[in-house]
Amino acid sequence: MGNITFAVADDWGAAAAYGGSVYFGGSTTGRIVQIDATTFQVVTSITLPAGETNVAYMNQINGYLYAAINAAPAKIVKISLSSLARHSVI
């Protein structure tokens, strides 16, 4: 996955205690991995296209994961949490 630069959880306490997901973003591959917090198994992953490979920050709200990409120009990628599919980019 390359270097891990950021992680975000559905809800850190609930993810650890009751299940849920933790999302890890890589700084060299553009890969974002969804991990089941209870079993610590990979659920799914997505690899972003060229030019979106340096995930600098992530946050999630209203069913989407937003990944800030450290590039020139900078980008924000919107990813659907239900399918872990790239929705749009600005």
PDB file of C-alpha atoms in Angstrom:
ATOM      1  CA  MET A   1       0.000   0.000   0.000  1.00  0.00           C
ATOM      2  CA  GLY A   2       2.984   2.342   0.264  1.00  0.00           C
ATOM      3  CA  ASN A   3       3.343   4.769   3.124  1.00  0.00           C
ATOM      4  CA  ILE A   4       0.217   5.257   5.226  1.00  0.00           C
ATOM      5  CA  THR A   5      -0.395   8.961   5.646  1.00  0.00           C
ATOM      6  CA  PHE A   6      -3.874   9.108   7.102  1.00  0.00           C
ATOM      7  CA  ALA A   7      -6.592   6.996   8.692  1.00  0.00           C
ATOM      8  CA  VAL A   8     -10.228   7.755   9.452  1.00  0.00           C
ATOM      9  CA  ALA A   9     -12.921   5.626  11.125  1.00  0.00           C
ATOM     10  CA  ASP A  10     -16.701   5.518  10.960  1.00  0.00           C
ATOM     11  CA  ASP A  11     -16.553   6.294  14.691  1.00  0.00           C
ATOM     12  CA  TRP A  12     -13.294   5.431  16.468  1.00  0.00           C
ATOM     13  CA  GLY A  13     -14.894   4.199  19.714  1.00  0.00           C
ATOM     14  CA  ALA A  14     -17.763   2.364  18.052  1.00  0.00           C
ATOM     15  CA  ALA A  15     -15.526   0.913  15.353  1.00  0.00           C
ATOM     16  CA  ALA A  16     -13.283  -0.659  17.963  1.00  0.00           C
ATOM     17  CA  ALA A  17     -16.044  -1.785  20.329  1.00  0.00           C
ATOM     18  CA  TYR A  18     -18.947  -2.709  18.061  1.00  0.00           C
ATOM     19  CA  GLY A  19     -17.548  -3.188  14.594  1.00  0.00           C
ATOM     20  CA  GLY A  20     -17.303  -0.719  11.797  1.00  0.00           C
ATOM     21  CA  SER A  21     -14.647   0.336   9.378  1.00  0.00           C
ATOM     22  CA  VAL A  22     -11.338   2.122   9.431  1.00  0.00           C
ATOM     23  CA  TYR A  23     -10.020   3.634   6.183  1.00  0.00           C
ATOM     24  CA  PHE A  24      -6.296   3.984   5.459  1.00  0.00           C
ATOM     25  CA  GLY A  25      -4.829   6.145   2.700  1.00  0.00           C
ATOM     26  CA  GLY A  26      -1.410   5.764   1.116  1.00  0.00           C
ATOM     27  CA  SER A  27       0.954   8.536   0.114  1.00  0.00           C
ATOM     28  CA  THR A  28       2.621   6.902  -2.872  1.00  0.00           C
ATOM     29  CA  THR A  29       0.094   4.519  -4.410  1.00  0.00           C
ATOM     30  CA  GLY A  30      -3.223   6.374  -4.110  1.00  0.00           C
ATOM     31  CA  ARG A  31      -4.677   3.254  -2.557  1.00  0.00           C
ATOM     32  CA  ILE A  32      -7.399   3.597   0.075  1.00  0.00           C
ATOM     33  CA  VAL A  33      -8.152   0.461   2.077  1.00  0.00           C
ATOM     34  CA  GLN A  34     -11.261  -0.302   4.139  1.00  0.00           C
ATOM     35  CA  ILE A  35     -10.488  -2.475   7.175  1.00  0.00           C
ATOM     36  CA  ASP A  36     -13.106  -4.175   9.376  1.00  0.00           C
ATOM     37  CA  ALA A  37     -12.279  -2.853  12.851  1.00  0.00           C
ATOM     38  CA  THR A  38     -13.468  -6.036  14.590  1.00  0.00           C
ATOM     39  CA  THR A  39     -11.684  -8.683  12.503  1.00  0.00           C
ATOM     40  CA  PHE A  40      -8.891  -6.432  11.189  1.00  0.00           C
ATOM     41  CA  GLN A  41      -9.451  -7.916   7.738  1.00  0.00           C
ATOM     42  CA  VAL A  42      -9.442  -5.980   4.472  1.00  0.00           C
ATOM     43  CA  VAL A  43     -13.019  -5.410   3.306  1.00  0.00           C
ATOM     44  CA  THR A  44     -12.220  -3.689   0.024  1.00  0.00           C
ATOM     45  CA  SER A  45      -9.897  -1.121  -1.496  1.00  0.00           C
ATOM     46  CA  ILE A  46      -9.685   1.414  -4.285  1.00  0.00           C
ATOM     47  CA  THR A  47      -6.647   2.678  -6.163  1.00  0.00           C
ATOM     48  CA  LEU A  48      -7.016   6.225  -7.404  1.00  0.00           C
ATOM     49  CA  PRO A  49      -5.776   7.109 -10.900  1.00  0.00           C
ATOM     50  CA  ALA A  50      -2.486   8.799 -11.763  1.00  0.00           C
ATOM     51  CA  GLY A  51      -2.334  12.343 -10.426  1.00  0.00           C
ATOM     52  CA  GLU A  52      -4.339  11.351  -7.337  1.00  0.00           C
ATOM     53  CA  THR A  53      -1.792   9.127  -5.646  1.00  0.00           C
ATOM     54  CA  ASN A  54      -0.635  11.238  -2.700  1.00  0.00           C
ATOM     55  CA  VAL A  55      -3.455  11.036  -0.120  1.00  0.00           C
ATOM     56  CA  ALA A  56      -2.630  13.742   2.416  1.00  0.00           C
ATOM     57  CA  TYR A  57      -5.831  13.823   4.483  1.00  0.00           C
ATOM     58  CA  MET A  58      -9.220  12.070   4.686  1.00  0.00           C
ATOM     59  CA  ASN A  59     -12.535  12.757   6.359  1.00  0.00           C
ATOM     60  CA  GLN A  60     -15.957  11.184   6.063  1.00  0.00           C
ATOM     61  CA  ILE A  61     -19.429  12.684   6.246  1.00  0.00           C
ATOM     62  CA  ASN A  62     -22.895  11.771   4.963  1.00  0.00           C
ATOM     63  CA  GLY A  63     -21.869   8.504   3.345  1.00  0.00           C
ATOM     64  CA  TYR A  64     -18.807   9.828   1.544  1.00  0.00           C
ATOM     65  CA  LEU A  65     -15.086   9.755   2.183  1.00  0.00           C
ATOM     66  CA  TYR A  66     -13.246  12.900   1.093  1.00  0.00           C
ATOM     67  CA  ALA A  67      -9.561  12.481   0.276  1.00  0.00           C
ATOM     68  CA  ALA A  68      -7.347  15.550  -0.063  1.00  0.00           C
ATOM     69  CA  ILE A  69      -4.670  14.895  -2.651  1.00  0.00           C
ATOM     70  CA  ASN A  70      -1.289  16.584  -2.354  1.00  0.00           C
ATOM     71  CA  ALA A  71      -0.689  17.417  -6.020  1.00  0.00           C
ATOM     72  CA  ALA A  72      -0.283  20.435  -8.256  1.00  0.00           C
ATOM     73  CA  PRO A  73      -3.007  21.506  -8.496  1.00  0.00           C
ATOM     74  CA  ALA A  74      -4.411  20.080  -5.261  1.00  0.00           C
ATOM     75  CA  LYS A  75      -7.506  17.879  -5.585  1.00  0.00           C
ATOM     76  CA  ILE A  76     -10.306  16.587  -3.386  1.00  0.00           C
ATOM     77  CA  VAL A  77     -11.685  13.183  -4.321  1.00  0.00           C
ATOM     78  CA  LYS A  78     -15.205  12.209  -3.193  1.00  0.00           C
ATOM     79  CA  ILE A  79     -15.573   8.452  -2.616  1.00  0.00           C
ATOM     80  CA  SER A  80     -18.812   6.599  -1.872  1.00  0.00           C
ATOM     81  CA  LEU A  81     -18.511   4.656   1.392  1.00  0.00           C
ATOM     82  CA  SER A  82     -21.198   2.156   0.355  1.00  0.00           C
ATOM     83  CA  SER A  83     -19.195   0.942  -2.638  1.00  0.00           C
ATOM     84  CA  LEU A  84     -15.754   2.522  -2.059  1.00  0.00           C
ATOM     85  CA  ALA A  85     -15.997   3.863  -5.601  1.00  0.00           C
ATOM     86  CA  ARG A  86     -14.656   7.194  -6.810  1.00  0.00           C
ATOM     87  CA  HIS A  87     -17.661   9.502  -7.168  1.00  0.00           C
ATOM     88  CA  SER A  88     -16.157  12.817  -8.299  1.00  0.00           C
ATOM     89  CA  VAL A  89     -13.130  15.085  -8.021  1.00  0.00           C
ATOM     90  CA  ILE A  90     -12.586  18.816  -7.749  1.00  0.00           C
TER      91      ILE A  90
END
